[in-house]
Amino acid sequence: MKILVVGGGGREHALVWKIAQSPLVAKVWCAPGNPGIAQLAECVDIAADDLGGLLAFALEQDVDLTVVGPEAPLTLGIVDRFRAAGLTIFGPTQAAARLEGSKGFSKDLMAKYGIPTAAYRRFADRDEAVAYIRNQGAPIVVKADGLAAGKGVVVATSVEQAVAAVDEIMVAGVFGAAGAEVVIEEFMDGEEASFFVFTDGKNILPLASAQDHKRIFDGDQGPNTGGMGAYSPAPVVTPELHRKIIESIVRPTIDGMAREGCPYAGILYVGLMIAKGKARVVEYNARFGDPEAQPLLMRLKSDIVPVLLGCARGEMRQSELEWHDKAAVCVVMASGGYPGSYEKGFAISGLEEAAKIEDLFVFHAGTAAKDGQIVNSGGRVLGVTGLGRSVAEAIAKAYEGTALISWPGAQYRRDIGQKALNRNG
Ligand code: AMP
Ligand code: GLY
């Protein structure tokens, strides 16, 4: 079978790494890929949002299955276009990807189907939004309706900060059309977790639990990022809570989408806030998490390809996934200055030494090849992922890797996975 993976970050490296191990697979391409992916697949120089270019390539190469990593092509309708051309593709349609692409759509769906989430109101008028904020008080959360590269959410600790956020989104228009509407939402306290299920639009296949670390600095300080590290399993999701999440959140979401006439197939990422043994939805994403995909896929024992195919064809037959009996921890190494501006092009040392360590894998995200060297080329550069018999051992393994790797300005958190240890211990 010939597979095309769309994207070029750490998540796509993990997908390619797992897909390439399947005995069903004869050839893997990745568009655009990165130098780490290039060691496992043939990278093709087509951008992840160049739908026409990707479609032409898939038709020309007779690709059997296309797997979409990032949200941008999904919200642009890559799945609809590939299906219309008779191709098999893993991911939600454009209408279903609104679960991630429009906060207003997802909040309305949750309200309609009784799915637990923060109380909210939608506003297309700046003054009405501001009046509502003044009435509610702080803390309060302001969200641009559309996709804003992970930057469209402000958790405001004061009314002034919330009003300033509304003005930035709606008046200054920093996110363009994505900010024509805002969602103003109740602040939820608790611990966040990432919950993933594969689905063909009807059947649900949950993955192991995982947790991300969104803030740039240790102790969850500083600005939000795409994610600075992740681990699996996450003890905050107890077996009892796992069952409740499926029953009260995942099942009604998948059934609700089908009833709305836009069945959701692919991987559904539910961002949760957990407090007092109860989970509420923070947001949905229409894709795998990055970096959660890295530790999850390293732990996954089952062949992923039949699952991806089943979801893509609307006939997933698997009812359970098999997992390695090990924990996994991914520490993201980022460029100095990220999530603000940063310098690119520094040679990365230590990758070969790290590659020799057992139970360690270094996924590439923002890297590029230059003059025979690997250099940093993005904010999040590497996902250094370790396996161990416990989270503690997996943490030690991942940091054994980060200690070997360096470039000028490289930064990473020293406390990835500690939350799991605190909970266990
Ligand atoms: P989102 O893009 O909706 O996931 O928001 C980004 C981050 O903002 C989340 O991961 C949370 O840390 C935080 N956040 C979003 N909504 C809320 C909320 N209602 N209460 C507290 N924190 C939130
Ligand atoms: N790890 C957060 C995300 O993928 O959005």
Tab-separated table of N, CA and C in Angstrom, residues 43-159:
chain	number	residue	atom	x	y	z
A	43	CYS	N	10.232	12.701	1.038
A	43	CYS	CA	9.579	13.997	1.207
A	43	CYS	C	9.352	14.636	-0.152
A	44	VAL	N	8.166	15.225	-0.324
A	44	VAL	CA	7.869	15.928	-1.573
A	44	VAL	C	7.576	17.379	-1.245
A	45	ASP	N	8.095	18.261	-2.069
A	45	ASP	CA	8.057	19.684	-1.753
A	45	ASP	C	6.713	20.309	-2.146
A	46	ILE	N	5.665	19.919	-1.436
A	46	ILE	CA	4.337	20.510	-1.647
A	46	ILE	C	3.857	20.966	-0.271
A	47	ALA	N	3.407	22.204	-0.182
A	47	ALA	CA	2.971	22.735	1.119
A	47	ALA	C	1.699	22.026	1.568
A	48	ALA	N	1.528	21.951	2.905
A	48	ALA	CA	0.378	21.228	3.466
A	48	ALA	C	-0.955	21.879	3.111
A	49	ASP	N	-0.939	23.158	2.738
A	49	ASP	CA	-2.216	23.811	2.383
A	49	ASP	C	-2.380	24.004	0.877
A	50	ASP	N	-1.491	23.403	0.087
A	50	ASP	CA	-1.602	23.467	-1.379
A	50	ASP	C	-2.468	22.295	-1.844
A	51	LEU	N	-3.782	22.448	-1.680
A	51	LEU	CA	-4.691	21.323	-1.930
A	51	LEU	C	-4.592	20.824	-3.366
A	52	GLY	N	-4.501	21.747	-4.311
A	52	GLY	CA	-4.411	21.364	-5.721
A	52	GLY	C	-3.149	20.556	-5.990
A	53	GLY	N	-2.042	21.012	-5.445
A	53	GLY	CA	-0.758	20.318	-5.632
A	53	GLY	C	-0.786	18.929	-5.012
A	54	LEU	N	-1.371	18.824	-3.821
A	54	LEU	CA	-1.436	17.533	-3.129
A	54	LEU	C	-2.329	16.557	-3.888
A	55	LEU	N	-3.460	17.072	-4.370
A	55	LEU	CA	-4.395	16.208	-5.106
A	55	LEU	C	-3.755	15.690	-6.392
A	56	ALA	N	-3.089	16.584	-7.124
A	56	ALA	CA	-2.435	16.169	-8.371
A	56	ALA	C	-1.394	15.089	-8.081
A	57	PHE	N	-0.624	15.276	-6.988
A	57	PHE	CA	0.410	14.302	-6.637
A	57	PHE	C	-0.208	12.948	-6.279
A	58	ALA	N	-1.264	12.982	-5.474
A	58	ALA	CA	-1.889	11.725	-5.028
A	58	ALA	C	-2.477	10.952	-6.213
A	59	LEU	N	-3.050	11.677	-7.161
A	59	LEU	CA	-3.625	11.017	-8.342
A	59	LEU	C	-2.516	10.429	-9.210
A	60	GLU	N	-1.486	11.223	-9.421
A	60	GLU	CA	-0.382	10.808	-10.279
A	60	GLU	C	0.329	9.573	-9.714
A	61	GLN	N	0.500	9.529	-8.389
A	61	GLN	CA	1.230	8.412	-7.770
A	61	GLN	C	0.302	7.265	-7.383
A	62	ASP	N	-0.993	7.450	-7.617
A	62	ASP	CA	-1.933	6.390	-7.265
A	62	ASP	C	-1.856	6.061	-5.764
A	63	VAL	N	-1.881	7.093	-4.947
A	63	VAL	CA	-1.779	6.925	-3.494
A	63	VAL	C	-3.022	6.196	-2.984
A	64	ASP	N	-2.807	5.178	-2.130
A	64	ASP	CA	-3.937	4.394	-1.617
A	64	ASP	C	-4.618	5.054	-0.426
A	65	LEU	N	-3.825	5.777	0.370
A	65	LEU	CA	-4.389	6.421	1.563
A	65	LEU	C	-3.593	7.684	1.853
A	66	THR	N	-4.319	8.797	2.053
A	66	THR	CA	-3.683	10.044	2.459
A	66	THR	C	-4.074	10.320	3.899
A	67	VAL	N	-3.088	10.681	4.717
A	67	VAL	CA	-3.314	10.944	6.137
A	67	VAL	C	-2.949	12.396	6.408
A	68	VAL	N	-3.924	13.167	6.889
A	68	VAL	CA	-3.703	14.606	7.064
A	68	VAL	C	-3.320	14.898	8.510
A	69	GLY	N	-2.177	15.557	8.717
A	69	GLY	CA	-1.717	15.906	10.062
A	69	GLY	C	-2.318	17.197	10.591
A	70	PRO	N	-2.048	18.336	9.973
A	70	PRO	CA	-2.455	19.631	10.536
A	70	PRO	C	-3.889	20.049	10.212
A	71	GLU	N	-4.373	21.064	10.915
A	71	GLU	CA	-5.764	21.502	10.769
A	71	GLU	C	-6.002	22.330	9.518
A	72	ALA	N	-4.985	23.081	9.050
A	72	ALA	CA	-5.251	24.028	7.955
A	72	ALA	C	-5.834	23.345	6.712
A	73	PRO	N	-5.211	22.278	6.196
A	73	PRO	CA	-5.811	21.643	5.018
A	73	PRO	C	-7.197	21.067	5.286
A	74	LEU	N	-7.442	20.616	6.518
A	74	LEU	CA	-8.766	20.053	6.846
A	74	LEU	C	-9.832	21.135	6.771
A	75	THR	N	-9.546	22.299	7.361
A	75	THR	CA	-10.559	23.360	7.345
A	75	THR	C	-10.691	23.957	5.943
A	76	LEU	N	-9.676	23.773	5.101
A	76	LEU	CA	-9.790	24.225	3.708
A	76	LEU	C	-10.554	23.220	2.841
A	77	GLY	N	-10.802	22.019	3.365
A	77	GLY	CA	-11.623	21.056	2.630
A	77	GLY	C	-10.838	20.021	1.844
A	78	ILE	N	-9.634	19.654	2.318
A	78	ILE	CA	-8.832	18.672	1.572
A	78	ILE	C	-9.570	17.332	1.459
A	79	VAL	N	-10.298	16.952	2.515
A	79	VAL	CA	-10.955	15.639	2.518
A	79	VAL	C	-12.064	15.609	1.466
A	80	ASP	N	-12.822	16.703	1.378
A	80	ASP	CA	-13.900	16.777	0.378
A	80	ASP	C	-13.317	16.677	-1.037
A	81	ARG	N	-12.206	17.391	-1.256
A	81	ARG	CA	-11.632	17.392	-2.613
A	81	ARG	C	-11.076	16.037	-2.993
A	82	PHE	N	-10.381	15.382	-2.061
A	82	PHE	CA	-9.810	14.065	-2.367
A	82	PHE	C	-10.925	13.044	-2.603
A	83	ARG	N	-11.968	13.092	-1.750
A	83	ARG	CA	-13.081	12.133	-1.909
A	83	ARG	C	-13.761	12.329	-3.260
A	84	ALA	N	-13.960	13.601	-3.618
A	84	ALA	CA	-14.640	13.889	-4.895
A	84	ALA	C	-13.836	13.317	-6.057
A	85	ALA	N	-12.506	13.207	-5.859
A	85	ALA	CA	-11.658	12.648	-6.915
A	85	ALA	C	-11.512	11.136	-6.780
A	86	GLY	N	-12.267	10.541	-5.849
A	86	GLY	CA	-12.249	9.081	-5.713
A	86	GLY	C	-11.117	8.544	-4.855
A	87	LEU	N	-10.448	9.414	-4.088
A	87	LEU	CA	-9.315	8.977	-3.271
A	87	LEU	C	-9.745	8.698	-1.828
A	88	THR	N	-8.978	7.840	-1.164
A	88	THR	CA	-9.233	7.504	0.237
A	88	THR	C	-8.362	8.401	1.108
A	89	ILE	N	-8.988	9.099	2.048
A	89	ILE	CA	-8.245	10.070	2.853
A	89	ILE	C	-8.743	10.049	4.290
A	90	PHE	N	-7.794	10.121	5.223
A	90	PHE	CA	-8.090	10.088	6.657
A	90	PHE	C	-8.187	11.505	7.193
A	91	GLY	N	-9.362	11.856	7.747
A	91	GLY	CA	-9.570	13.167	8.345
A	91	GLY	C	-11.011	13.573	8.171
A	92	PRO	N	-11.452	14.604	8.898
A	92	PRO	CA	-12.830	15.070	8.761
A	92	PRO	C	-13.033	15.938	7.523
A	93	THR	N	-14.266	15.978	7.038
A	93	THR	CA	-14.622	16.879	5.937
A	93	THR	C	-14.543	18.328	6.432
A	94	GLN	N	-14.673	19.256	5.491
A	94	GLN	CA	-14.633	20.675	5.844
A	94	GLN	C	-15.759	21.014	6.834
A	95	ALA	N	-16.937	20.470	6.586
A	95	ALA	CA	-18.073	20.770	7.473
A	95	ALA	C	-17.813	20.204	8.869
A	96	ALA	N	-17.219	19.015	8.955
A	96	ALA	CA	-16.963	18.408	10.259
A	96	ALA	C	-15.797	19.087	10.969
A	97	ALA	N	-14.826	19.590	10.200
A	97	ALA	CA	-13.658	20.254	10.793
A	97	ALA	C	-14.027	21.592	11.434
A	98	ARG	N	-15.297	22.033	11.252
A	98	ARG	CA	-15.737	23.238	11.963
A	98	ARG	C	-15.672	23.047	13.471
A	99	LEU	N	-15.643	21.798	13.934
A	99	LEU	CA	-15.483	21.557	15.372
A	99	LEU	C	-14.233	22.258	15.883
A	100	GLU	N	-13.193	22.324	15.047
A	100	GLU	CA	-11.991	23.079	15.417
A	100	GLU	C	-12.001	24.473	14.791
A	101	GLY	N	-12.506	24.581	13.580
A	101	GLY	CA	-12.391	25.823	12.805
A	101	GLY	C	-13.291	26.944	13.255
A	102	SER	N	-14.354	26.615	14.004
A	102	SER	CA	-15.247	27.669	14.506
A	102	SER	C	-15.622	27.376	15.949
A	103	LYS	N	-15.125	28.226	16.849
A	103	LYS	CA	-15.428	28.028	18.280
A	103	LYS	C	-16.934	28.167	18.499
A	104	GLY	N	-17.577	29.095	17.756
A	104	GLY	CA	-19.013	29.304	17.903
A	104	GLY	C	-19.774	28.044	17.524
A	105	PHE	N	-19.390	27.423	16.401
A	105	PHE	CA	-20.033	26.179	15.967
A	105	PHE	C	-19.895	25.107	17.045
A	106	SER	N	-18.682	24.953	17.577
A	106	SER	CA	-18.460	23.868	18.542
A	106	SER	C	-19.218	24.146	19.844
A	107	LYS	N	-19.261	25.405	20.272
A	107	LYS	CA	-19.998	25.718	21.505
A	107	LYS	C	-21.497	25.466	21.314
A	108	ASP	N	-22.020	25.842	20.156
A	108	ASP	CA	-23.452	25.622	19.898
A	108	ASP	C	-23.773	24.127	19.866
A	109	LEU	N	-22.875	23.337	19.282
A	109	LEU	CA	-23.086	21.888	19.250
A	109	LEU	C	-23.130	21.326	20.671
A	110	MET	N	-22.176	21.765	21.489
A	110	MET	CA	-22.133	21.271	22.875
A	110	MET	C	-23.397	21.664	23.631
A	111	ALA	N	-23.848	22.896	23.411
A	111	ALA	CA	-25.062	23.356	24.100
A	111	ALA	C	-26.254	22.506	23.658
A	112	LYS	N	-26.369	22.278	22.361
A	112	LYS	CA	-27.513	21.542	21.824
A	112	LYS	C	-27.568	20.104	22.331
A	113	TYR	N	-26.396	19.476	22.468
A	113	TYR	CA	-26.383	18.059	22.843
A	113	TYR	C	-26.010	17.825	24.315
A	114	GLY	N	-26.026	18.891	25.096
A	114	GLY	CA	-25.824	18.738	26.540
A	114	GLY	C	-24.435	18.264	26.928
A	115	ILE	N	-23.431	18.664	26.165
A	115	ILE	CA	-22.057	18.240	26.442
A	115	ILE	C	-21.431	19.251	27.401
A	116	PRO	N	-20.873	18.769	28.528
A	116	PRO	CA	-20.386	19.708	29.544
A	116	PRO	C	-19.227	20.583	29.039
A	117	THR	N	-19.381	21.899	29.213
A	117	THR	CA	-18.356	22.860	28.802
A	117	THR	C	-18.609	24.158	29.559
A	118	ALA	N	-17.747	25.158	29.356
A	118	ALA	CA	-17.932	26.448	30.028
A	118	ALA	C	-19.138	27.168	29.443
A	119	ALA	N	-19.872	27.914	30.299
A	119	ALA	CA	-20.967	28.763	29.813
A	119	ALA	C	-20.381	29.816	28.875
A	120	TYR	N	-21.147	30.239	27.866
A	120	TYR	CA	-20.576	31.125	26.844
A	120	TYR	C	-21.646	31.963	26.184
A	121	ARG	N	-21.198	33.005	25.480
A	121	ARG	CA	-22.061	33.751	24.550
A	121	ARG	C	-21.238	34.093	23.320
A	122	ARG	N	-21.883	34.154	22.163
A	122	ARG	CA	-21.212	34.545	20.910
A	122	ARG	C	-21.562	36.001	20.603
A	123	PHE	N	-20.585	36.747	20.089
A	123	PHE	CA	-20.832	38.143	19.735
A	123	PHE	C	-20.223	38.490	18.383
A	124	ALA	N	-21.019	39.189	17.571
A	124	ALA	CA	-20.488	39.732	16.322
A	124	ALA	C	-20.341	41.252	16.457
A	125	ASP	N	-20.744	41.791	17.625
A	125	ASP	CA	-20.703	43.234	17.847
A	125	ASP	C	-19.785	43.526	19.039
A	126	ARG	N	-18.823	44.408	18.842
A	126	ARG	CA	-17.817	44.708	19.855
A	126	ARG	C	-18.450	45.254	21.132
A	127	ASP	N	-19.367	46.216	21.004
A	127	ASP	CA	-19.935	46.861	22.189
A	127	ASP	C	-20.752	45.890	23.025
A	128	GLU	N	-21.461	45.007	22.353
A	128	GLU	CA	-22.238	44.011	23.103
A	128	GLU	C	-21.323	43.053	23.852
A	129	ALA	N	-20.212	42.680	23.213
A	129	ALA	CA	-19.237	41.796	23.868
A	129	ALA	C	-18.679	42.476	25.113
A	130	VAL	N	-18.330	43.745	24.980
A	130	VAL	CA	-17.734	44.483	26.098
A	130	VAL	C	-18.749	44.628	27.236
A	131	ALA	N	-20.000	44.919	26.890
A	131	ALA	CA	-21.034	45.065	27.929
A	131	ALA	C	-21.194	43.749	28.695
A	132	TYR	N	-21.143	42.632	27.957
A	132	TYR	CA	-21.282	41.309	28.586
A	132	TYR	C	-20.113	41.040	29.534
A	133	ILE	N	-18.911	41.390	29.091
A	133	ILE	CA	-17.721	41.182	29.931
A	133	ILE	C	-17.840	41.999	31.218
A	134	ARG	N	-18.257	43.278	31.091
A	134	ARG	CA	-18.383	44.145	32.279
A	134	ARG	C	-19.414	43.562	33.241
A	135	ASN	N	-20.444	42.991	32.675
A	135	ASN	CA	-21.488	42.398	33.486
A	135	ASN	C	-21.023	41.124	34.204
A	136	GLN	N	-20.221	40.313	33.510
A	136	GLN	CA	-19.771	39.032	34.069
A	136	GLN	C	-18.612	39.193	35.043
A	137	GLY	N	-17.705	40.138	34.754
A	137	GLY	CA	-16.501	40.297	35.573
A	137	GLY	C	-15.424	39.299	35.191
A	138	ALA	N	-14.271	39.385	35.874
A	138	ALA	CA	-13.124	38.524	35.570
A	138	ALA	C	-12.934	37.520	36.711
A	139	PRO	N	-12.187	36.408	36.517
A	139	PRO	CA	-11.555	36.024	35.255
A	139	PRO	C	-12.596	35.608	34.207
A	140	ILE	N	-12.220	35.801	32.959
A	140	ILE	CA	-13.128	35.479	31.860
A	140	ILE	C	-12.273	35.181	30.623
A	141	VAL	N	-12.812	34.405	29.700
A	141	VAL	CA	-12.000	33.951	28.568
A	141	VAL	C	-12.579	34.501	27.258
A	142	VAL	N	-11.691	35.082	26.440
A	142	VAL	CA	-12.098	35.670	25.158
A	142	VAL	C	-11.479	34.840	24.037
A	143	LYS	N	-12.298	34.396	23.083
A	143	LYS	CA	-11.784	33.558	21.982
A	143	LYS	C	-12.219	34.106	20.628
A	144	ALA	N	-11.278	34.256	19.718
A	144	ALA	CA	-11.635	34.546	18.328
A	144	ALA	C	-12.375	33.331	17.792
A	145	ASP	N	-13.395	33.541	16.973
A	145	ASP	CA	-14.189	32.401	16.493
A	145	ASP	C	-13.370	31.432	15.648
A	146	GLY	N	-12.559	31.977	14.738
A	146	GLY	CA	-11.893	31.121	13.743
A	146	GLY	C	-10.495	30.705	14.141
A	147	LEU	N	-9.783	30.084	13.203
A	147	LEU	CA	-8.426	29.599	13.461
A	147	LEU	C	-7.470	30.777	13.583
A	148	ALA	N	-6.670	30.769	14.643
A	148	ALA	CA	-5.736	31.876	14.871
A	148	ALA	C	-4.380	31.331	15.301
A	149	ALA	N	-3.991	30.207	14.703
A	149	ALA	CA	-2.679	29.599	14.975
A	149	ALA	C	-2.424	29.444	16.469
A	150	GLY	N	-3.459	29.067	17.201
A	150	GLY	CA	-3.301	28.822	18.631
A	150	GLY	C	-3.167	30.090	19.472
A	151	LYS	N	-3.321	31.261	18.845
A	151	LYS	CA	-3.111	32.501	19.603
A	151	LYS	C	-4.410	33.262	19.854
A	152	GLY	N	-5.531	32.697	19.428
A	152	GLY	CA	-6.801	33.422	19.478
A	152	GLY	C	-7.541	33.332	20.800
A	153	VAL	N	-6.884	32.816	21.860
A	153	VAL	CA	-7.562	32.671	23.152
A	153	VAL	C	-6.855	33.510	24.205
A	154	VAL	N	-7.610	34.348	24.900
A	154	VAL	CA	-7.025	35.122	26.003
A	154	VAL	C	-7.774	34.769	27.281
A	155	VAL	N	-7.036	34.213	28.237
A	155	VAL	CA	-7.601	33.943	29.552
A	155	VAL	C	-7.332	35.206	30.368
A	156	ALA	N	-8.365	36.065	30.484
A	156	ALA	CA	-8.165	37.396	31.066
A	156	ALA	C	-8.396	37.365	32.569
A	157	THR	N	-7.453	37.949	33.300
A	157	THR	CA	-7.588	37.982	34.759
A	157	THR	C	-8.258	39.277	35.213
A	158	SER	N	-8.442	40.222	34.279
A	158	SER	CA	-9.152	41.451	34.631
A	158	SER	C	-10.104	41.817	33.497
A	159	VAL	N	-11.109	42.644	33.822
A	159	VAL	CA	-12.065	43.107	32.825
A	159	VAL	C	-11.336	43.912	31.746
